[in-house]
């Protein structure tokens, strides 16, 4: 089964950028679709973006479309979430997840540990 290790969170000012990384290990990496989710304080976990195993299927939540970019580097077995034009509403714990491109968190079997992203005004 895949194992997910996240990095790249932190504190940034509104309007700034951050890049999240999710390193995937295990024998099935090349076949695994990946998703990104986030949980803001007091809210349910929500879908952010997903990418198919070949990178050809990409989906974004409306709230991040045009600002966030999901990509994957299969040579490095890493999935990225480039977050641009960050706003305070983007403050959340961000998670990567494996084995689906669904917008439903229940379709994902494997999760990273989650990393805090804080956007200050």
Coordinates of N, CA, C and O in Angstrom, one line a residue, residues 33 37 97-111:
X33 N -4.0 7.4 -8.2 CA -4.5 8.8 -8.3 C -4.4 9.5 -6.9 O -4.4 8.8 -5.9
X37 N -6.9 17.7 0.2 CA -8.0 18.1 1.0 C -7.5 19.1 2.0 O -6.3 19.2 2.2
X97 N -4.0 12.7 -0.2 CA -4.7 11.4 0.0 C -4.5 10.6 -1.3 O -4.4 11.2 -2.4
X98 N -4.6 9.3 -1.2 CA -4.3 8.4 -2.4 C -5.4 7.5 -2.7 O -6.2 7.1 -1.8
X99 N -5.4 7.2 -4.0 CA -6.2 6.1 -4.6 C -7.6 6.6 -5.1 O -8.5 5.7 -5.2
X100 N -7.7 7.8 -5.4 CA -8.9 8.3 -6.1 C -8.7 9.7 -6.7 O -7.7 10.3 -6.4
X101 N -9.7 10.1 -7.5 CA -9.7 11.5 -8.0 C -11.1 12.1 -7.5 O -11.4 13.2 -8.0
X102 N -11.8 11.4 -6.7 CA -13.1 11.8 -6.2 C -13.0 13.1 -5.4 O -12.0 13.4 -4.8
X103 N -14.1 13.8 -5.4 CA -14.2 15.0 -4.5 C -14.7 14.5 -3.1 O -14.7 15.4 -2.2
X104 N -15.0 13.3 -2.9 CA -15.4 12.8 -1.6 C -14.3 12.2 -0.9 O -13.6 11.3 -1.4
X105 N -14.1 12.6 0.3 CA -12.9 12.1 1.1 C -13.1 10.6 1.4 O -12.1 9.9 1.7
X106 N -14.3 10.1 1.4 CA -14.6 8.7 1.7 C -14.1 7.8 0.6 O -14.1 6.5 0.8
X107 N -13.7 8.3 -0.5 CA -13.2 7.4 -1.6 C -11.7 7.2 -1.5 O -11.2 6.5 -2.4
X108 N -11.1 7.8 -0.6 CA -9.6 7.7 -0.4 C -9.3 6.8 0.7 O -9.8 6.9 1.8
X109 N -8.3 5.9 0.4 CA -8.0 4.9 1.4 C -6.8 5.3 2.2 O -6.6 4.7 3.3
X110 N -5.9 6.1 1.7 CA -4.6 6.4 2.3 C -4.5 7.9 2.5 O -4.8 8.7 1.5
X111 N -3.9 8.4 3.6 CA -3.8 9.8 3.9 C -2.5 10.1 4.5 O -1.8 9.3 5.2

